[in-house]
């Protein structure tokens, strides 16, 4: 069977090794990972199967991670991971949406790895580690000690390898192509859903050299009154002759996501709206130019804030967040944020989406930039010009 | 501000009333709902914002539900729900991915509703009710009694109103259009990602009369070796001159999902593969024809199983599941399954996806039918012919 691994075995080994080092430091014997992105990061596993319980277990005393999932997804584990067959464990269908708990199956694997009385790390804040899953595991492993190891792996994957950055450059090119397609499609009279359709088409077809993948979130297409509702769904309404559009798009390649937002004015923008866009770009550039290893997230946000304050504006929400490999519904990595007080020190290989949306009472501008931290500064991962587009 | 309500106020009132009746029966004073589909069902709320903590609280002593979410999503709550402004509560950005817990904010609202010592129902198995959320709430409300009210609302929404069925008919028409577009696009040499692109385009543009929405799951596009991996992602590879494709698509309208799977043979299928498809359709039809109010899910599965057994086949996975309003990553409603032993009695207004995939060692056929239970039998919600398509 054809394997679909996007990284060398050595890269996976380095990732697992870094996780084990952190486990040892925290005294964790067994780490049970529920977050699909972390499962993908450590094993390569890639299928949309995590809506039924699924786990990857890393044990200090076991070389490879162990994947546990539904029997019909075993084949995806064989195809997309480097794991030996014995490290792929599947529970039968009778566990699916029934009175039986797949956590009992997971607990048996943990016990096999010496986990009966072990210190077990779990991801307490993961979308896919429900309150019930935790209760079931605690019941099935009454002698074990459970500790919160949420975002332990996320903090390791925050620094990307050069192979990962290469993939994110491709995701960025897809995001650029999506934005161009959106701008091309936007015209008065076009239904909102048809703009969404064009954007999705480009998201998947990508470029002639490489295609795209499903994203962690639908595109945000915020029009007119809804321009101030950042996560609204589109409608069937035709675009009016004059309106403001805020578009947030996500290019995805091999599960790596790169974000890109732009504002588009249908019809000539007012002078004040045009001015607002220029202020946002100025502050965005000030933030970007301040990026370098050794500075903190808080420092970078400060440079942005200062530039914005010169025009009498401030922004309530955080300025950005770390991005990388992801699955729905996670838009960010849940680690570092570009915000006041976040003292995370920037390192080469970190990737952020800087998103200085500026929202007034009834209008907003969102012009953003995803970038990688480099040895000396930053590398933009998209090349769409930073400006208000006018159609 | 323009409201986007897809149901009458009276329909929402009836839903809330049914939930309160069930709460009273179980002695639940306050119900805290984490599942986005349940939030949508009871309030109309529709935005992709649930990746940050969000809740809808139904209290026996309070008329309307209360929506709680992030400050920037307040505007979507105003736009898409019927709730009075005072029943829309937003927490500030400092709670987002920080050391502060939005559950403290939620607990304050619960206390305001007399919940300090109340019996509080929570959705223990919801994707969006993490182990941490539960621990935080228990800490913030130490005198309250917590009970598992998982899928309480799901069991109420399993029976759809005629307004909901109308929307699901539209979702079915979108699914049909998607399948036709896929069949039109599939040709040797076309990249898999370009088939995905065409499918997504149709998913969103829908029909000339109405558009589509993002779905609970990406389409499944399983080709060649991966035809037996039901939830695999597509690749960039061009289609070979001869291959088998299993496609599972989801039409979505106003967050209601209708599923549709078909197998497509690129190149002339072998006689045995053609025969396999005919057996599946025969068993599918036997299952469908057996549907009527009063029979159980288990009964229906039995008719299917019997028809399949006549050809010496059996199917391990369940035959289907209830569908309706949904958000990622949930493909089904997590209630009734068409499987042996599920004694749920069919009622008019229930909707299922009957999915008799038949998997052999290296090949599979999947020809499915979504349907509503009617007064006398069933109404198919898609009209794509039940057969193996050949390209």
XYZ file of C-alpha atoms in Angstrom:
782
model
C 0.000 0.000 0.000
C 1.242 3.431 -0.980
C 2.373 5.554 1.961
C 1.681 9.281 1.994
C 4.321 10.677 4.325
C 5.167 14.329 3.882
C 8.215 14.338 6.172
C 11.299 12.180 6.600
C 11.271 9.511 9.270
C 14.111 11.407 10.949
C 11.923 14.485 11.291
C 9.176 12.475 12.969
C 11.768 10.877 15.245
C 13.032 14.307 16.282
C 9.491 15.425 17.087
C 8.768 12.361 19.213
C 12.105 12.766 20.948
C 11.361 16.404 21.821
C 7.989 15.391 23.241
C 9.530 12.608 25.328
C 12.128 15.008 26.682
C 9.368 17.351 27.851
C 7.418 14.408 29.290
C 10.455 13.304 31.271
C 10.935 16.844 32.542
C 7.347 16.902 33.806
C 7.442 13.358 35.137
C 4.847 12.118 32.665
C 5.122 8.410 31.768
C 2.333 8.247 29.246
C 0.895 11.044 27.147
C -2.549 10.568 25.668
C -3.115 13.018 22.820
C -6.612 13.898 21.688
C -5.888 16.907 19.478
C -5.899 15.800 15.819
C -3.138 18.277 14.945
C -0.871 16.738 17.582
C -1.697 13.246 16.339
C -0.799 14.330 12.820
C 2.390 16.042 13.976
C 3.752 12.980 15.744
C 2.590 10.202 13.413
C 1.509 11.749 10.090
C -2.051 10.491 10.576
C -4.389 12.342 8.247
C -8.059 11.467 7.865
C -11.269 13.180 8.914
C -12.062 10.547 11.491
C -11.586 12.331 14.816
C -15.331 12.871 15.264
C -15.268 9.430 16.827
C -12.860 9.005 19.764
C -9.273 8.701 18.618
C -5.964 8.968 20.448
C -2.243 8.851 19.979
C -0.314 7.557 22.959
C 3.326 8.419 23.510
C 4.964 6.313 26.228
C 8.438 6.963 27.573
C 9.149 3.226 27.483
C 7.883 2.642 23.937
C 9.723 3.692 20.803
C 6.946 4.689 18.431
C 3.661 6.388 19.308
C 0.550 4.199 19.215
C -2.494 5.270 17.207
C -5.941 4.224 18.463
C -9.085 4.754 16.436
C -12.138 3.256 14.832
C -11.753 0.006 12.925
C -12.694 1.507 9.563
C -10.006 4.169 9.931
C -7.228 1.696 10.558
C -6.514 1.714 6.842
C -5.905 5.483 6.902
C -3.446 4.943 9.736
C -1.581 2.377 7.637
C -1.554 4.729 4.648
C -0.613 8.024 6.282
C 1.623 7.126 9.230
C 5.071 5.551 9.524
C 3.870 3.423 12.437
C 4.507 -0.296 12.574
C 1.328 -2.347 12.224
C 1.457 -3.325 15.874
C 1.324 0.332 16.850
C -1.967 0.839 15.049
C -4.886 -0.288 17.232
C -8.504 -0.169 16.165
C -11.652 -0.614 18.239
C -14.687 -2.359 16.717
C -17.885 -0.643 15.617
C -19.785 -1.689 18.725
C -17.914 1.093 20.577
C -19.203 3.804 18.204
C -21.999 5.944 19.664
C -23.050 3.188 21.978
C -23.084 2.514 25.695
C -19.549 1.142 25.443
C -16.711 3.640 25.833
C -13.704 3.624 23.492
C -11.824 5.007 26.500
C -11.889 1.493 27.984
C -10.108 0.291 24.874
C -7.595 3.138 25.221
C -7.078 2.327 28.888
C -6.230 -1.277 27.985
C -3.490 -0.059 25.661
C -2.197 2.243 28.386
C -2.100 -0.691 30.817
C -0.194 -2.780 28.272
C 2.402 0.022 28.267
C 2.733 -0.172 32.056
C 0.278 2.628 32.605
C -1.878 1.099 35.323
C -0.266 3.172 38.069
C 1.519 5.640 35.839
C 1.437 9.404 35.646
C -0.668 10.049 32.564
C -0.750 13.357 30.749
C -4.008 14.317 29.013
C -5.077 17.358 27.021
C -7.682 18.847 29.339
C -8.500 21.761 27.026
C -8.594 19.896 23.711
C -11.768 20.100 21.602
C -11.677 16.323 21.325
C -11.101 15.475 24.966
C -14.605 15.747 26.346
C -15.583 15.845 29.980
C -16.966 12.338 29.495
C -13.753 10.983 27.951
C -11.835 12.200 30.988
C -14.349 10.722 33.425
C -14.276 7.395 31.551
C -10.479 7.220 31.554
C -10.242 8.079 35.246
C -12.763 5.314 35.951
C -10.887 2.799 33.766
C -7.494 3.643 35.282
C -8.310 4.232 38.959
C -4.717 3.809 40.158
C -3.159 6.144 37.619
C -2.433 9.790 38.292
C -3.780 12.196 35.693
C -2.058 15.478 34.947
C -2.959 18.224 32.521
C -0.569 18.152 29.573
C -2.676 20.405 27.365
C -0.711 22.140 24.582
C 2.502 20.354 25.635
C 2.930 19.223 22.021
C 1.609 22.534 20.675
C 4.505 24.350 22.368
C 6.941 22.023 20.633
C 5.385 22.391 17.212
C 5.375 26.181 17.532
C 8.922 26.142 16.072
C 8.713 24.798 12.522
C 11.401 22.893 10.643
C 12.504 24.043 7.209
C 10.411 21.237 5.688
C 7.365 22.603 7.467
C 8.106 26.177 6.379
C 8.342 24.939 2.768
C 4.859 23.478 3.049
C 3.568 26.683 4.653
C 4.980 28.677 1.720
C 2.805 26.516 -0.529
C -0.203 27.103 1.730
C 0.529 30.821 1.460
C 0.582 30.651 -2.332
C -2.802 28.938 -2.233
C -4.105 31.717 0.050
C -2.840 34.324 -2.440
C -4.571 32.509 -5.313
C -7.800 32.357 -3.276
C -7.710 36.083 -2.565
C -7.064 36.912 -6.210
C -9.964 34.672 -7.223
C -12.219 36.368 -4.678
C -11.272 39.826 -5.893
C -11.855 38.719 -9.496
C -15.280 37.322 -8.610
C -16.568 40.207 -6.497
C -18.937 42.360 -8.567
C -22.249 44.018 -7.790
C -25.048 41.491 -8.338
C -22.981 38.385 -7.634
C -24.528 36.249 -4.878
C -22.465 35.962 -1.698
C -22.623 32.177 -1.937
C -21.076 32.319 -5.412
C -18.114 34.260 -4.055
C -17.753 31.575 -1.382
C -17.947 28.947 -4.146
C -15.143 30.561 -6.136
C -12.983 30.870 -3.035
C -13.528 27.216 -2.106
C -12.786 26.088 -5.648
C -9.421 27.826 -5.557
C -8.741 26.554 -2.026
C -8.857 22.969 -3.269
C -7.439 23.294 -6.785
C -4.606 25.393 -5.352
C -2.065 26.016 -8.098
C -1.150 24.049 -11.231
C 1.831 22.611 -9.295
C 0.071 21.549 -6.109
C -3.466 21.281 -4.778
C -5.024 22.362 -1.525
C -6.837 20.725 1.354
C -9.850 21.387 3.555
C -9.242 24.092 6.075
C -9.682 24.464 9.818
C -12.453 26.992 9.312
C -14.680 28.116 6.470
C -13.646 31.366 4.831
C -15.164 34.402 6.477
C -17.041 36.573 4.032
C -18.383 39.557 5.920
C -20.371 42.019 3.876
C -22.062 45.328 4.559
C -23.727 45.270 7.961
C -22.063 41.935 8.622
C -18.603 43.378 8.000
C -18.450 43.891 11.749
C -19.395 40.249 12.482
C -15.985 38.579 12.039
C -17.208 34.954 11.975
C -20.543 35.228 10.207
C -21.683 32.872 7.467
C -22.407 34.139 3.970
C -25.938 34.471 2.587
C -27.541 34.076 -0.866
C -27.970 37.835 -1.280
C -26.520 39.566 -4.348
C -23.839 42.158 -3.662
C -25.176 45.712 -3.705
C -23.623 48.378 -5.954
C -21.665 49.743 -3.040
C -20.516 47.867 0.044
C -17.512 46.962 2.173
C -16.316 43.355 2.364
C -13.964 41.801 4.873
C -12.625 38.484 3.752
C -10.574 36.073 5.870
C -9.191 33.139 3.874
C -7.132 30.097 4.773
C -4.785 28.328 2.403
C -4.136 24.744 3.443
C -1.451 22.344 2.270
C -0.910 18.960 3.892
C -2.901 20.283 6.894
C -0.717 23.377 7.325
C -2.744 26.557 7.321
C -1.824 30.092 6.294
C -4.323 32.901 6.911
C -4.933 35.962 4.754
C -7.461 38.764 5.290
C -8.194 41.727 3.100
C -10.869 44.377 2.897
C -12.477 45.029 -0.454
C -14.574 48.054 -1.266
C -17.282 47.559 -3.862
C -17.651 51.043 -5.290
C -15.396 53.949 -4.454
C -14.553 53.985 -0.734
C -15.157 57.085 1.314
C -12.074 59.182 2.090
C -12.323 58.233 5.769
C -12.506 54.499 5.007
C -9.509 54.777 2.660
C -7.624 56.635 5.389
C -8.530 53.958 7.939
C -7.024 51.291 5.671
C -3.797 53.246 5.350
C -3.513 53.591 9.106
C -3.966 49.835 9.533
C -1.293 49.071 6.944
C 1.108 51.505 8.566
C 0.633 49.884 11.967
C 0.795 46.377 10.463
C 4.100 47.225 8.803
C 5.445 48.679 12.034
C 4.573 45.433 13.806
C 6.127 43.284 11.071
C 9.324 45.316 10.870
C 9.793 44.927 14.613
C 9.873 41.116 14.389
C 13.208 39.508 15.198
C 14.444 36.627 17.308
C 14.864 37.615 20.918
C 11.976 40.056 20.996
C 8.761 38.911 22.674
C 5.221 38.685 21.340
C 4.382 41.538 23.693
C 7.203 43.678 22.236
C 5.869 43.222 18.711
C 2.348 44.068 19.769
C 3.760 47.185 21.437
C 5.305 48.452 18.187
C 1.991 47.927 16.440
C 0.025 49.556 19.250
C 2.339 52.562 19.264
C 1.947 53.089 15.515
C -1.822 52.844 15.824
C -1.945 55.182 18.813
C -0.304 57.917 16.757
C -3.616 58.064 14.883
C -5.745 57.897 17.998
C -6.799 54.261 17.603
C -6.560 51.193 19.762
C -7.455 47.543 19.204
C -9.126 45.395 21.821
C -8.522 41.872 20.481
C -5.096 40.270 20.344
C -2.953 41.214 17.324
C -2.280 37.651 16.226
C -1.509 34.083 17.080
C 0.706 31.173 16.194
C -0.374 29.024 13.233
C 0.737 25.713 11.758
C -0.738 22.274 11.315
C -4.408 22.287 12.140
C -7.749 20.532 11.926
C -11.252 21.958 12.368
C -12.278 23.923 14.311
C -8.944 25.325 15.488
C -7.907 28.521 13.747
C -4.700 28.912 15.797
C -2.270 26.732 17.755
C -3.526 27.794 21.225
C -0.022 28.820 22.322
C 1.570 32.241 21.826
C -0.527 35.311 21.044
C 0.760 38.643 19.813
C -0.707 40.539 22.728
C 0.396 42.752 25.582
C 1.858 40.627 28.347
C 2.658 37.556 26.264
C 6.345 37.132 27.010
C 6.966 34.305 24.524
C 10.377 34.954 22.966
C 10.389 34.843 19.164
C 12.555 32.151 17.599
C 13.347 31.409 13.945
C 10.726 28.979 12.625
C 7.792 30.357 14.568
C 4.876 31.344 12.339
C 2.177 33.874 13.174
C -0.883 35.410 11.649
C -0.739 39.136 12.397
C -4.311 40.334 12.077
C -4.804 43.996 12.915
C -8.535 44.236 12.292
C -9.733 47.720 13.102
C -13.430 47.814 13.884
C -15.457 50.959 14.217
C -19.120 51.040 15.116
C -20.422 50.164 11.706
C -17.397 49.450 9.551
C -14.107 47.624 9.800
C -10.826 47.102 8.001
C -8.892 43.870 8.147
C -5.575 43.668 6.337
C -3.347 40.941 7.755
C -0.027 39.170 7.220
C 1.094 35.636 8.005
C 4.846 35.403 8.458
C 7.655 33.171 9.651
C 10.263 34.444 12.075
C 13.701 34.216 10.402
C 17.253 34.588 11.706
C 17.103 38.334 11.259
C 13.487 39.337 10.926
C 10.472 37.909 9.199
C 9.484 36.217 5.943
C 5.976 36.994 4.667
C 4.173 33.772 3.683
C 1.734 35.489 1.333
C 2.438 38.137 -1.297
C -0.977 39.790 -1.768
C -0.386 43.554 -1.502
C -1.249 45.092 1.836
C -3.917 47.546 0.854
C -7.637 48.153 0.575
C -8.789 46.646 -2.732
C -11.404 48.493 -4.737
C -13.790 46.865 -7.225
C -29.795 45.464 11.848
C -31.177 42.824 9.521
C -32.153 39.589 11.273
C -31.481 36.264 9.582
C -33.985 33.930 11.211
C -34.926 30.848 9.227
C -37.816 29.775 11.471
C -40.811 31.476 13.014
C -40.573 32.665 16.592
C -43.326 30.170 17.431
C -41.166 27.290 16.212
C -38.268 28.363 18.411
C -40.687 28.752 21.334
C -41.947 25.196 20.809
C -38.386 23.871 20.784
C -37.473 25.679 24.013
C -40.692 24.492 25.585
C -39.955 20.852 24.690
C -36.479 21.176 26.192
C -37.827 22.712 29.391
C -40.374 19.922 29.692
C -37.592 17.334 29.505
C -35.492 19.340 31.983
C -38.377 19.393 34.443
C -38.819 15.649 34.015
C -35.170 15.072 34.889
C -35.112 17.663 37.674
C -32.673 19.922 35.827
C -32.950 23.628 36.730
C -30.326 24.948 34.370
C -29.083 23.414 31.142
C -25.721 24.552 29.807
C -25.391 23.653 26.130
C -21.981 23.416 24.486
C -22.900 21.721 21.214
C -23.120 24.351 18.457
C -25.983 22.485 16.750
C -28.036 22.647 19.935
C -27.229 26.332 20.351
C -28.386 26.917 16.781
C -31.510 24.837 17.258
C -32.702 26.758 20.299
C -31.652 30.302 19.401
C -30.841 30.427 15.670
C -27.216 31.375 16.431
C -25.077 30.812 13.368
C -21.431 31.818 13.174
C -18.180 29.864 13.124
C -17.171 31.096 16.544
C -17.439 27.999 18.730
C -13.682 27.359 18.655
C -13.608 29.742 21.585
C -15.802 28.760 24.545
C -19.462 29.492 23.913
C -22.637 28.365 25.639
C -26.383 28.644 25.530
C -28.080 28.428 28.910
C -31.698 27.345 29.252
C -33.111 27.980 32.717
C -36.492 26.755 33.854
C -37.145 30.113 35.518
C -36.108 32.245 32.523
C -38.184 32.699 29.388
C -35.580 32.880 26.621
C -32.270 31.034 26.431
C -29.143 33.080 27.126
C -26.243 33.075 24.654
C -22.720 33.499 26.019
C -19.720 33.986 23.763
C -16.763 36.101 22.796
C -17.238 39.864 22.587
C -16.519 40.030 18.856
C -19.236 37.446 18.164
C -21.936 39.344 20.021
C -22.876 40.984 16.752
C -23.540 37.584 15.150
C -25.802 36.733 18.074
C -27.756 39.939 17.493
C -28.007 39.172 13.771
C -28.903 35.490 13.808
C -30.925 34.938 16.988
C -34.310 36.138 18.188
C -32.888 36.759 21.659
C -33.463 40.015 23.500
C -30.274 42.054 23.893
C -30.164 41.301 27.600
C -30.005 37.582 26.817
C -26.844 37.984 24.760
C -23.796 38.079 27.016
C -20.243 38.502 25.768
C -16.979 38.031 27.604
C -14.027 40.307 26.837
C -10.933 39.312 24.869
C -8.803 38.884 27.971
C -10.588 35.552 28.497
C -9.500 34.185 25.083
C -6.661 31.670 25.228
C -5.405 33.124 28.478
C -5.114 32.040 32.089
C -8.646 33.335 32.705
C -11.481 30.893 32.118
C -14.638 31.915 30.246
C -16.332 29.284 32.438
C -16.108 31.760 35.328
C -18.069 34.192 33.210
C -20.599 31.459 32.411
C -20.864 30.536 36.093
C -21.717 34.153 36.943
C -24.620 34.053 34.511
C -25.767 30.757 36.008
C -25.654 32.289 39.502
C -27.671 35.262 38.287
C -30.317 32.729 37.202
C -30.401 31.220 40.678
C -27.963 28.487 39.753
C -25.598 28.665 42.721
C -27.064 25.553 44.341
C -29.025 24.315 41.372
C -29.026 21.051 39.503
C -27.143 21.903 36.327
C -27.222 19.766 33.194
C -24.110 19.728 31.006
C -23.235 17.907 27.796
C -20.496 15.572 29.028
C -19.866 14.040 25.598
C -19.969 17.190 23.477
C -16.943 18.023 21.294
C -17.002 21.506 22.747
C -17.323 20.610 26.414
C -13.746 19.807 27.273
C -12.518 18.109 30.413
C -11.131 21.479 31.457
C -14.416 23.331 30.899
C -16.134 20.856 33.199
C -13.451 21.124 35.869
C -13.588 24.929 35.701
C -17.366 25.021 36.035
C -17.368 22.602 38.962
C -14.773 24.796 40.658
C -16.747 27.978 39.960
C -20.058 26.497 41.171
C -19.006 24.328 44.121
C -22.508 24.108 45.614
C -24.254 23.139 42.402
C -25.003 19.566 41.420
C -23.872 18.622 37.926
C -25.678 15.987 35.883
C -24.983 14.633 32.437
C -27.565 15.982 29.999
C -25.648 14.986 26.884
C -27.822 14.660 23.746
C -30.927 15.735 25.688
C -31.578 18.373 23.027
C -30.401 16.032 20.240
C -33.204 13.611 21.130
C -35.713 16.440 20.808
C -34.383 17.655 17.484
C -34.427 14.131 16.060
C -38.063 14.778 15.009
C -38.065 17.577 12.446
C -40.846 20.075 11.817
C -42.196 20.572 8.314
C -40.168 23.802 8.088
C -37.022 21.825 8.847
C -37.896 19.118 6.319
C -38.351 21.838 3.670
C -34.827 23.071 4.348
C -33.488 19.509 4.241
C -35.124 19.022 0.819
C -33.068 21.994 -0.354
C -29.933 20.497 1.195
C -30.729 17.282 -0.678
C -31.043 19.161 -3.960
C -27.619 20.677 -3.332
C -26.215 17.196 -2.630
C -27.663 15.963 -5.934
C -26.100 18.902 -7.798
C -22.754 18.173 -6.122
C -22.857 14.527 -7.155
C -23.735 15.422 -10.741
C -20.874 17.915 -10.831
C -18.485 15.297 -9.463
C -19.577 12.738 -12.042
C -19.205 15.348 -14.794
C -15.698 16.255 -13.601
C -14.331 12.756 -13.100
C -12.132 11.791 -16.065
C -8.810 10.015 -16.323
C -6.004 12.553 -15.868
C -7.984 14.991 -13.702
C -6.222 15.680 -10.397
C -8.076 14.468 -7.313
C -7.858 17.982 -5.824
C -9.644 19.387 -8.873
C -12.532 16.992 -8.347
C -12.680 18.189 -4.736
C -12.624 21.771 -6.025
C -15.585 21.177 -8.346
C -17.538 19.477 -5.565
C -16.871 22.337 -3.141
C -17.832 24.918 -5.741
C -21.202 23.274 -6.214
C -21.650 22.802 -2.469
C -21.539 26.565 -1.965
C -23.185 27.843 -5.144
C -25.959 25.287 -4.639
C -28.692 25.923 -7.186
C -29.771 29.083 -9.026
C -32.603 29.443 -6.476
C -30.622 28.973 -3.259
C -27.010 28.677 -2.192
C -25.232 26.279 0.108
C -23.227 26.467 3.293
C -20.073 24.944 4.752
C -20.558 21.371 5.832
C -19.890 19.370 8.962
C -17.189 17.376 7.202
C -15.167 17.686 4.013
C -16.374 15.511 1.146
C -14.797 12.077 1.161
C -13.107 11.268 -2.123
C -11.702 7.770 -1.875
C -9.893 6.521 -4.931
C -8.190 3.285 -5.913
C -6.300 1.855 -2.943
C -7.901 4.515 -0.751
C -11.399 3.446 -1.730
C -11.302 1.294 1.373
C -10.264 4.221 3.597
C -13.642 5.859 4.180
C -12.403 9.143 5.675
C -9.188 9.748 3.760
C -8.191 13.110 2.299
C -7.722 13.565 -1.440
C -4.294 13.937 -3.049
C -2.922 15.872 -6.055
C -2.578 12.703 -8.143
C -4.260 12.528 -11.544
C -6.929 9.845 -11.935
C -5.669 6.713 -13.652
C -7.402 5.309 -16.750
C -9.181 2.758 -14.638
C -10.090 3.026 -10.983
C -12.939 2.852 -8.485
C -14.047 5.947 -6.614
C -16.220 6.184 -3.519
C -17.578 9.629 -2.940
C -19.452 10.796 0.165
C -20.899 14.279 -0.195
C -22.847 16.562 2.096
C -25.310 19.177 0.954
C -25.844 21.896 3.532
C -28.556 24.519 3.733
C -28.936 26.823 6.740
C -26.776 24.318 8.688
C -28.978 21.311 7.835
C -27.008 18.493 6.260
C -28.061 15.795 3.810
C -25.569 13.052 2.930
C -25.140 11.305 -0.407
C -22.631 8.594 -1.357
C -22.097 6.964 -4.690
C -19.475 4.714 -6.238
C -18.095 5.676 -9.616
C -16.120 3.370 -11.848
C -13.564 5.004 -14.112
C -13.344 2.552 -16.975
C -15.597 -0.445 -17.393
C -16.206 -2.165 -14.047
C -15.522 -5.854 -13.659
C -18.566 -8.111 -13.698
C -18.073 -8.928 -10.016
C -17.868 -5.256 -9.038
C -21.006 -4.479 -11.040
C -22.744 -7.398 -9.330
C -21.640 -6.142 -5.905
C -23.233 -2.769 -6.641
C -26.510 -4.423 -7.584
C -26.555 -6.409 -4.363
C -26.011 -3.244 -2.324
C -28.830 -1.434 -4.119
C -31.163 -4.386 -3.601
C -30.438 -4.456 0.117
C -30.645 -0.653 0.369
C -34.058 -0.715 -1.274
C -35.219 -3.480 1.038
C -34.188 -1.383 4.005
C -35.875 1.744 2.652
C -39.113 -0.020 1.770
C -39.339 -1.360 5.306
C -39.371 2.139 6.827
C -42.615 3.148 8.498
C -43.671 4.774 11.765
C -43.863 2.251 14.557
C -41.016 0.078 13.345
C -37.677 0.400 15.126
C -34.228 1.258 13.814
C -33.284 -2.339 14.569
C -36.228 -3.638 12.494
C -35.125 -1.624 9.462
C -31.549 -2.809 9.800
C -32.921 -6.349 9.962
C -34.686 -6.046 6.610
C -31.478 -4.750 5.058
C -29.361 -7.430 6.717
C -31.712 -10.151 5.527
C -31.583 -8.947 1.919
C -27.793 -8.802 2.064
C -27.523 -12.243 3.651
C -29.352 -13.766 0.693
C -26.175 -13.009 -1.253
C -23.856 -14.217 1.462
C -22.741 -10.798 2.673
C -22.783 -9.024 6.007
C -21.863 -5.510 7.095
C -19.985 -4.725 10.299
C -20.606 -0.999 10.712
C -24.027 0.437 11.536
C -26.362 0.932 8.571
C -27.043 4.590 9.229
C -27.702 7.379 11.654
C -29.932 10.345 12.308
C -29.022 13.606 10.564
C -30.165 17.204 10.829
C -28.684 20.504 11.880
C -24.953 20.182 12.367
C -21.612 21.898 12.744
C -18.116 20.485 12.264
C -16.980 17.868 13.029
C -20.261 16.048 13.675
C -21.467 13.954 10.757
C -24.530 12.634 12.621
C -26.777 13.671 15.501
C -25.316 11.168 18.028
C -28.758 9.699 18.778
C -30.439 6.847 16.902
C -28.444 4.491 14.695
C -29.872 2.044 12.171
C -28.245 -0.938 13.837
C -29.205 -4.201 15.444
C -30.447 -3.567 18.960
C -31.324 0.097 18.545
C -34.961 0.079 19.645
C -35.691 3.708 18.741
C -39.207 3.786 17.279
C -39.467 5.581 13.954
C -41.700 8.659 13.903
C -42.711 10.953 11.051
C -40.144 13.772 10.790
C -37.117 11.706 11.701
C -34.362 11.863 9.078
C -31.653 9.279 8.504
C -28.716 8.639 6.246
C -28.866 4.974 5.260
C -25.349 4.086 4.196
C -24.872 0.456 3.242
C -21.193 0.577 2.342
C -19.984 -2.871 1.435
C -16.253 -3.269 1.848
C -14.250 -6.194 0.597
C -10.544 -6.603 1.129
C -9.450 -4.274 -1.622
C -12.597 -2.710 -2.992
C -15.838 -1.232 -1.749
C -19.207 -0.005 -2.914
C -21.077 2.766 -1.212
C -24.526 3.727 -2.500
C -26.599 5.493 0.129
C -29.921 7.250 0.662
C -30.945 10.033 3.025
C -34.643 9.977 3.789
C -37.343 11.401 6.040
C -39.799 9.144 7.800
C -43.328 10.043 6.642
C -46.801 9.080 7.874
C -46.732 5.926 5.792
C -43.155 5.212 4.789
C -40.246 7.326 3.691
C -39.451 10.316 1.478
C -36.040 10.249 -0.215
C -34.259 13.603 0.227
C -32.012 13.173 -2.805
C -32.919 11.974 -6.289
C -29.581 10.761 -7.686
C -30.219 7.261 -9.117
C -29.172 4.395 -6.868
C -26.593 2.688 -9.039
C -22.915 2.351 -9.813
C -21.950 5.202 -12.135
C -19.494 4.482 -14.929
C -17.243 7.099 -16.552
